[in-house]
Amino acid sequence: MTHLISKKLVLFSAFCILLSSCGSLQSNTSPQRPATESSSAVNNTTSEPITNTNSSEPNQIEDPVANDEPETNLNEAPEIKYHINKAYRVVPNEEGTEKQVVLLTFDDGPKEQDMINGLLDTLEKHQAKAIFFVNGYRVKANPDLLQQIHDRGQIIGNHSWDHIDLKNETSESARKQVEDVQQIVEDTIGERPRFFRPPFGSGNDNLHKIADDNDLIYMTWSNGSLDWDASTKNKPEAVIQNVMDQLHNGSNILMHELPWTVEALDEMLTKLEEKGYSFVDPRSISDAPAEQ
Ligand SMILES: [Zn+2]
């Protein structure tokens, strides 16, 4: 009898070890199954619903439509939190909103595929949004580039049709310079620009009224990279230095679609991040609150 019991115990132990090792193998191949489930056949049976629940996690990751985490939806329009003040800086509408932000802008394009690729790749690397202030005659020549900028989640601004000094134009001519760009951008990407920057930052009351009539937010800049100037030609380090020297909360940074700016951008954005600045999403900028 004793012999029989001990024989049963040996068999039972062997059975347990066998189950245990099978369970270990199972848990190695199914990482979502908790390790404790492998210790008995009974638990393996009851664990089925838990395994099914867990298996829905990988499905969500595989299917971006099912995953609505904010950080994965970079193109979802953000809350309106900022406005452009009279000094053309970006300022929060309310106390408590992050002030240490910069607005990135690129004027005078779209010109060339390689430069657009470079700017868009670097902006995406830093999860940054920018305004591309475009000229109508360039959009007409490169509608596909405008479409790419838009499709990759960047924002299109109006920089007049011909890049002329609008202060010297008649009221009718200045209006046409602005409104023809509104039209060609809408015809190309299906949306009208919300931001306007006059060429050379040169404007007058009439131009402000034209912008207002077109629901455009008017701005020049508050931090000039001088990337258009001969002093920075082929000198990405000089472009970065100019921006860092003028850095302030709400810096509205003027840059252009130029090869040395494309080259400078990655390091510039890294330096801004290291100093604690974040990149304001232009879509979170609207008109100044009524009380200001
Ligand atoms: Zn310009």
Tab-separated table of C-alpha atoms and ligand atoms in Angstrom:
chain	number	residue	atom	x	y	z
A	1	MET	CA	0.000	0.000	0.000
A	2	THR	CA	2.716	2.407	1.016
A	3	HIS	CA	4.617	1.365	-2.073
A	4	LEU	CA	1.550	2.073	-4.210
A	5	ILE	CA	1.027	5.544	-2.647
A	6	SER	CA	4.664	6.475	-3.125
A	7	LYS	CA	4.520	5.237	-6.735
A	8	LYS	CA	1.425	7.430	-7.299
A	9	LEU	CA	3.239	10.360	-5.703
A	10	VAL	CA	6.202	9.857	-8.027
A	11	LEU	CA	3.876	9.695	-11.035
A	12	PHE	CA	1.950	12.742	-9.811
A	13	SER	CA	5.199	14.676	-9.304
A	14	ALA	CA	6.395	13.703	-12.763
A	15	PHE	CA	3.038	14.819	-14.176
A	16	CYS	CA	3.337	18.161	-12.366
A	17	ILE	CA	6.866	18.711	-13.668
A	18	LEU	CA	5.699	17.867	-17.184
A	19	LEU	CA	2.783	20.320	-16.945
A	20	SER	CA	5.055	22.887	-15.473
A	21	SER	CA	7.596	22.693	-18.258
A	22	CYS	CA	4.865	22.717	-20.923
A	23	GLY	CA	3.469	25.804	-19.212
A	24	SER	CA	6.871	27.465	-19.313
A	25	LEU	CA	7.148	26.801	-23.006
A	26	GLN	CA	3.675	28.219	-23.526
A	27	SER	CA	4.391	31.333	-21.564
A	28	ASN	CA	7.560	31.905	-23.576
A	29	THR	CA	5.669	31.874	-26.828
A	30	SER	CA	2.706	33.885	-25.481
A	31	PRO	CA	4.148	36.890	-23.659
A	32	GLN	CA	0.715	38.300	-22.870
A	33	ARG	CA	-0.170	35.207	-20.784
A	34	PRO	CA	0.826	35.724	-17.130
A	35	ALA	CA	3.484	33.168	-16.003
A	36	THR	CA	1.382	31.982	-13.030
A	37	GLU	CA	-1.249	30.573	-15.399
A	38	SER	CA	1.100	27.801	-16.529
A	39	SER	CA	1.195	26.012	-13.152
A	40	SER	CA	-1.942	23.884	-13.632
A	41	ALA	CA	-4.254	22.580	-16.311
A	42	VAL	CA	-7.276	24.030	-14.485
A	43	ASN	CA	-5.818	27.531	-14.551
A	44	ASN	CA	-4.954	27.159	-18.209
A	45	THR	CA	-8.599	26.503	-18.977
A	46	THR	CA	-9.950	29.399	-16.929
A	47	SER	CA	-7.337	31.772	-18.279
A	48	GLU	CA	-8.754	31.707	-21.798
A	49	PRO	CA	-10.978	34.806	-21.398
A	50	ILE	CA	-8.056	36.738	-19.843
A	51	THR	CA	-5.828	35.802	-22.780
A	52	ASN	CA	-8.505	36.980	-25.188
A	53	THR	CA	-8.817	40.314	-23.389
A	54	ASN	CA	-5.059	40.787	-23.483
A	55	SER	CA	-4.854	39.910	-27.151
A	56	SER	CA	-6.885	43.028	-28.010
A	57	GLU	CA	-3.865	45.214	-27.122
A	58	PRO	CA	-1.661	44.175	-30.050
A	59	ASN	CA	-4.666	44.574	-32.362
A	60	GLN	CA	-5.035	48.210	-31.301
A	61	ILE	CA	-1.366	48.917	-31.998
A	62	GLU	CA	-1.566	47.264	-35.408
A	63	ASP	CA	-4.647	49.283	-36.329
A	64	PRO	CA	-3.956	53.052	-36.115
A	65	VAL	CA	-7.655	53.836	-36.635
A	66	ALA	CA	-8.506	52.062	-33.375
A	67	ASN	CA	-5.766	53.894	-31.454
A	68	ASP	CA	-6.914	57.360	-30.445
A	69	GLU	CA	-4.028	58.282	-28.117
A	70	PRO	CA	-3.349	62.058	-28.639
A	71	GLU	CA	0.406	61.648	-29.264
A	72	THR	CA	-0.213	59.414	-32.277
A	73	ASN	CA	-2.691	61.833	-33.870
A	74	LEU	CA	-0.330	64.692	-34.688
A	75	ASN	CA	-2.652	66.058	-37.341
A	76	GLU	CA	-5.627	66.454	-35.049
A	77	ALA	CA	-6.371	70.190	-34.698
A	78	PRO	CA	-5.258	71.461	-31.281
A	79	GLU	CA	-7.116	73.709	-28.872
A	80	ILE	CA	-6.865	77.484	-29.514
A	81	LYS	CA	-4.479	78.784	-26.847
A	82	TYR	CA	-2.380	81.586	-28.352
A	83	HIS	CA	-2.587	84.824	-30.304
A	84	ILE	CA	-0.085	87.109	-32.047
A	85	ASN	CA	0.461	90.330	-30.110
A	86	LYS	CA	1.305	93.799	-31.494
A	87	ALA	CA	5.025	92.956	-31.460
A	88	TYR	CA	4.173	89.839	-33.523
A	89	ARG	CA	5.149	87.498	-30.697
A	90	VAL	CA	3.121	84.409	-29.845
A	91	VAL	CA	1.476	84.879	-26.455
A	92	PRO	CA	-0.927	82.708	-24.449
A	93	ASN	CA	-4.574	83.739	-24.261
A	94	GLU	CA	-4.716	82.793	-20.578
A	95	GLU	CA	-2.451	82.607	-17.532
A	96	GLY	CA	-1.043	79.156	-16.993
A	97	THR	CA	-0.532	78.284	-20.674
A	98	GLU	CA	3.070	77.490	-21.606
A	99	LYS	CA	4.868	80.736	-22.553
A	100	GLN	CA	8.214	79.261	-23.548
A	101	VAL	CA	7.296	78.553	-27.151
A	102	VAL	CA	8.544	79.545	-30.599
A	103	LEU	CA	6.716	79.777	-33.902
A	104	LEU	CA	8.629	78.408	-36.906
A	105	THR	CA	7.976	80.021	-40.293
A	106	PHE	CA	9.454	79.505	-43.768
A	107	ASP	CA	8.841	82.150	-46.439
A	108	ASP	CA	9.108	82.518	-50.209
A	109	GLY	CA	8.405	78.953	-51.355
A	110	PRO	CA	7.527	76.455	-52.501
A	111	LYS	CA	10.613	76.206	-54.692
A	112	GLU	CA	12.372	72.838	-54.786
A	113	GLN	CA	11.532	69.261	-53.907
A	114	ASP	CA	14.848	68.581	-52.151
A	115	MET	CA	14.578	71.587	-49.853
A	116	ILE	CA	10.924	70.882	-49.068
A	117	ASN	CA	11.818	67.267	-48.237
A	118	GLY	CA	14.629	68.432	-45.954
A	119	LEU	CA	12.425	70.881	-44.068
A	120	LEU	CA	9.498	68.463	-43.745
A	121	ASP	CA	11.724	65.559	-42.598
A	122	THR	CA	13.381	67.668	-39.900
A	123	LEU	CA	10.085	69.143	-38.695
A	124	GLU	CA	8.653	65.630	-38.411
A	125	LYS	CA	11.749	64.397	-36.559
A	126	HIS	CA	11.112	67.084	-33.924
A	127	GLN	CA	7.324	66.700	-34.055
A	128	ALA	CA	7.159	70.394	-34.963
A	129	LYS	CA	4.618	72.356	-36.971
A	130	ALA	CA	5.485	75.459	-38.993
A	131	ILE	CA	3.837	77.997	-41.270
A	132	PHE	CA	5.028	77.991	-44.876
A	133	PHE	CA	4.291	81.510	-46.178
A	134	VAL	CA	3.982	80.957	-49.916
A	135	ASN	CA	3.942	83.209	-52.974
A	136	GLY	CA	1.211	82.704	-55.556
A	137	TYR	CA	3.540	82.581	-58.558
A	138	ARG	CA	5.531	79.782	-56.907
A	139	VAL	CA	2.388	77.834	-56.020
A	140	LYS	CA	1.317	78.119	-59.648
A	141	ALA	CA	4.684	76.673	-60.739
A	142	ASN	CA	4.828	73.977	-58.018
A	143	PRO	CA	1.320	72.994	-56.946
A	144	ASP	CA	2.549	69.490	-56.093
A	145	LEU	CA	4.993	70.906	-53.531
A	146	LEU	CA	2.211	72.902	-51.866
A	147	GLN	CA	0.136	69.739	-51.706
A	148	GLN	CA	3.013	67.822	-50.080
A	149	ILE	CA	3.523	70.491	-47.398
A	150	HIS	CA	-0.190	70.341	-46.614
A	151	ASP	CA	-0.423	66.535	-46.776
A	152	ARG	CA	2.434	66.187	-44.307
A	153	GLY	CA	0.533	68.265	-41.768
A	154	GLN	CA	2.276	71.622	-42.094
A	155	ILE	CA	0.388	74.911	-42.340
A	156	ILE	CA	0.170	77.155	-45.405
A	157	GLY	CA	0.295	80.952	-45.034
A	158	ASN	CA	-0.231	83.756	-47.575
A	159	HIS	CA	2.848	85.815	-48.576
A	160	SER	CA	1.229	87.643	-51.566
A	161	TRP	CA	1.317	86.618	-55.220
A	162	ASP	CA	4.440	88.370	-56.525
A	163	HIS	CA	6.522	89.156	-53.416
A	164	ILE	CA	6.395	92.888	-54.085
A	165	ASP	CA	6.243	95.763	-51.573
A	166	LEU	CA	2.480	96.025	-51.100
A	167	LYS	CA	2.791	99.459	-49.463
A	168	ASN	CA	3.570	100.883	-52.917
A	169	GLU	CA	0.558	99.265	-54.577
A	170	THR	CA	-2.910	100.712	-55.103
A	171	SER	CA	-5.591	99.356	-52.803
A	172	GLU	CA	-7.018	97.257	-55.646
A	173	SER	CA	-3.628	95.830	-56.604
A	174	ALA	CA	-2.713	94.976	-53.002
A	175	ARG	CA	-6.079	93.252	-52.536
A	176	LYS	CA	-5.541	91.193	-55.692
A	177	GLN	CA	-2.032	90.207	-54.503
A	178	VAL	CA	-3.560	88.772	-51.320
A	179	GLU	CA	-6.836	87.340	-52.583
A	180	ASP	CA	-5.365	85.556	-55.612
A	181	VAL	CA	-3.173	83.572	-53.205
A	182	GLN	CA	-6.194	82.721	-51.038
A	183	GLN	CA	-7.837	81.380	-54.184
A	184	ILE	CA	-4.958	79.340	-55.638
A	185	VAL	CA	-4.213	77.749	-52.259
A	186	GLU	CA	-7.866	76.793	-51.845
A	187	ASP	CA	-7.986	75.449	-55.415
A	188	THR	CA	-4.856	73.348	-54.709
A	189	ILE	CA	-5.342	71.969	-51.182
A	190	GLY	CA	-9.005	72.715	-50.507
A	191	GLU	CA	-8.371	75.213	-47.677
A	192	ARG	CA	-7.740	78.962	-47.564
A	193	PRO	CA	-4.753	80.226	-45.528
A	194	ARG	CA	-5.444	81.689	-42.049
A	195	PHE	CA	-2.161	83.601	-41.762
A	196	PHE	CA	-0.728	86.498	-43.773
A	197	ARG	CA	2.775	87.925	-43.774
A	198	PRO	CA	3.521	90.868	-46.107
A	199	PRO	CA	6.745	90.664	-48.145
A	200	PHE	CA	9.579	92.596	-46.417
A	201	GLY	CA	7.235	93.010	-43.440
A	202	SER	CA	6.021	96.085	-45.269
A	203	GLY	CA	2.409	97.102	-44.804
A	204	ASN	CA	-0.081	99.850	-43.990
A	205	ASP	CA	-3.616	100.270	-42.666
A	206	ASN	CA	-5.077	99.296	-46.021
A	207	LEU	CA	-3.188	95.988	-45.977
A	208	HIS	CA	-4.386	95.268	-42.439
A	209	LYS	CA	-7.954	95.855	-43.633
A	210	ILE	CA	-7.460	93.510	-46.614
A	211	ALA	CA	-6.159	90.847	-44.247
A	212	ASP	CA	-9.142	91.386	-41.911
A	213	ASP	CA	-11.592	91.156	-44.816
A	214	ASN	CA	-10.103	87.752	-45.665
A	215	ASP	CA	-10.108	86.508	-42.048
A	216	LEU	CA	-6.316	86.454	-42.133
A	217	ILE	CA	-4.148	86.836	-39.038
A	218	TYR	CA	-1.524	89.449	-39.914
A	219	MET	CA	2.059	89.075	-38.731
A	220	THR	CA	5.601	90.022	-39.573
A	221	TRP	CA	8.118	88.378	-37.151
A	222	SER	CA	9.984	88.955	-33.882
A	223	ASN	CA	13.123	86.861	-34.441
A	224	GLY	CA	14.912	87.188	-37.778
A	225	SER	CA	17.351	84.423	-38.690
A	226	LEU	CA	18.853	86.704	-41.377
A	227	ASP	CA	19.099	83.595	-43.555
A	228	TRP	CA	18.211	85.803	-46.567
A	229	ASP	CA	21.200	88.078	-45.925
A	230	ALA	CA	24.650	87.730	-47.544
A	231	SER	CA	26.182	87.398	-44.052
A	232	THR	CA	24.656	83.925	-43.607
A	233	LYS	CA	24.941	82.577	-47.151
A	234	ASN	CA	26.221	78.967	-46.970
A	235	LYS	CA	26.670	79.409	-43.190
A	236	PRO	CA	24.114	77.281	-41.304
A	237	GLU	CA	25.914	78.007	-38.007
A	238	ALA	CA	25.354	81.753	-38.516
A	239	VAL	CA	21.629	81.173	-39.093
A	240	ILE	CA	21.404	79.194	-35.841
A	241	GLN	CA	23.413	81.806	-33.940
A	242	ASN	CA	21.164	84.655	-35.090
A	243	VAL	CA	18.067	82.811	-33.879
A	244	MET	CA	19.628	81.886	-30.529
A	245	ASP	CA	20.896	85.470	-29.972
A	246	GLN	CA	17.361	86.889	-30.366
A	247	LEU	CA	15.551	84.110	-28.564
A	248	HIS	CA	12.627	85.131	-26.341
A	249	ASN	CA	9.320	83.632	-25.218
A	250	GLY	CA	6.949	83.578	-28.161
A	251	SER	CA	9.707	84.103	-30.745
A	252	ASN	CA	8.147	84.333	-34.187
A	253	ILE	CA	11.116	83.020	-36.166
A	254	LEU	CA	11.528	84.201	-39.756
A	255	MET	CA	13.280	81.721	-42.025
A	256	HIS	CA	13.221	80.997	-45.745
A	257	GLU	CA	13.324	78.020	-48.078
A	258	LEU	CA	17.101	78.239	-48.574
A	259	PRO	CA	19.758	75.465	-48.626
A	260	TRP	CA	21.683	76.703	-45.544
A	261	THR	CA	18.463	77.013	-43.581
A	262	VAL	CA	17.507	73.440	-44.497
A	263	GLU	CA	20.954	72.401	-43.287
A	264	ALA	CA	20.695	74.443	-40.063
A	265	LEU	CA	17.215	73.352	-39.023
A	266	ASP	CA	17.904	70.062	-37.201
A	267	GLU	CA	20.587	71.539	-34.944
A	268	MET	CA	18.561	74.720	-34.398
A	269	LEU	CA	15.496	72.798	-33.247
A	270	THR	CA	17.651	70.592	-31.002
A	271	LYS	CA	19.198	73.688	-29.362
A	272	LEU	CA	15.766	75.247	-28.848
A	273	GLU	CA	14.529	72.035	-27.230
A	274	GLU	CA	17.598	71.878	-24.980
A	275	LYS	CA	16.804	75.396	-23.751
A	276	GLY	CA	13.288	74.256	-22.860
A	277	TYR	CA	11.366	75.769	-25.767
A	278	SER	CA	8.581	73.936	-27.533
A	279	PHE	CA	7.210	74.541	-31.008
A	280	VAL	CA	3.803	76.134	-31.068
A	281	ASP	CA	1.301	74.504	-33.385
A	282	PRO	CA	0.099	77.338	-35.669
A	283	ARG	CA	-3.389	75.857	-35.533
A	284	SER	CA	-3.508	76.734	-31.814
A	285	ILE	CA	-3.132	80.434	-32.766
A	286	SER	CA	-6.220	82.532	-33.410
A	287	ASP	CA	-7.254	86.181	-33.223
A	288	ALA	CA	-6.480	88.010	-30.004
A	289	PRO	CA	-9.154	87.557	-27.337
A	290	ALA	CA	-11.718	90.391	-27.434
A	291	GLU	CA	-10.641	91.873	-24.074
A	292	GLN	CA	-7.049	92.507	-25.233
B	1	ZN	ZN	9.456	86.951	-48.313
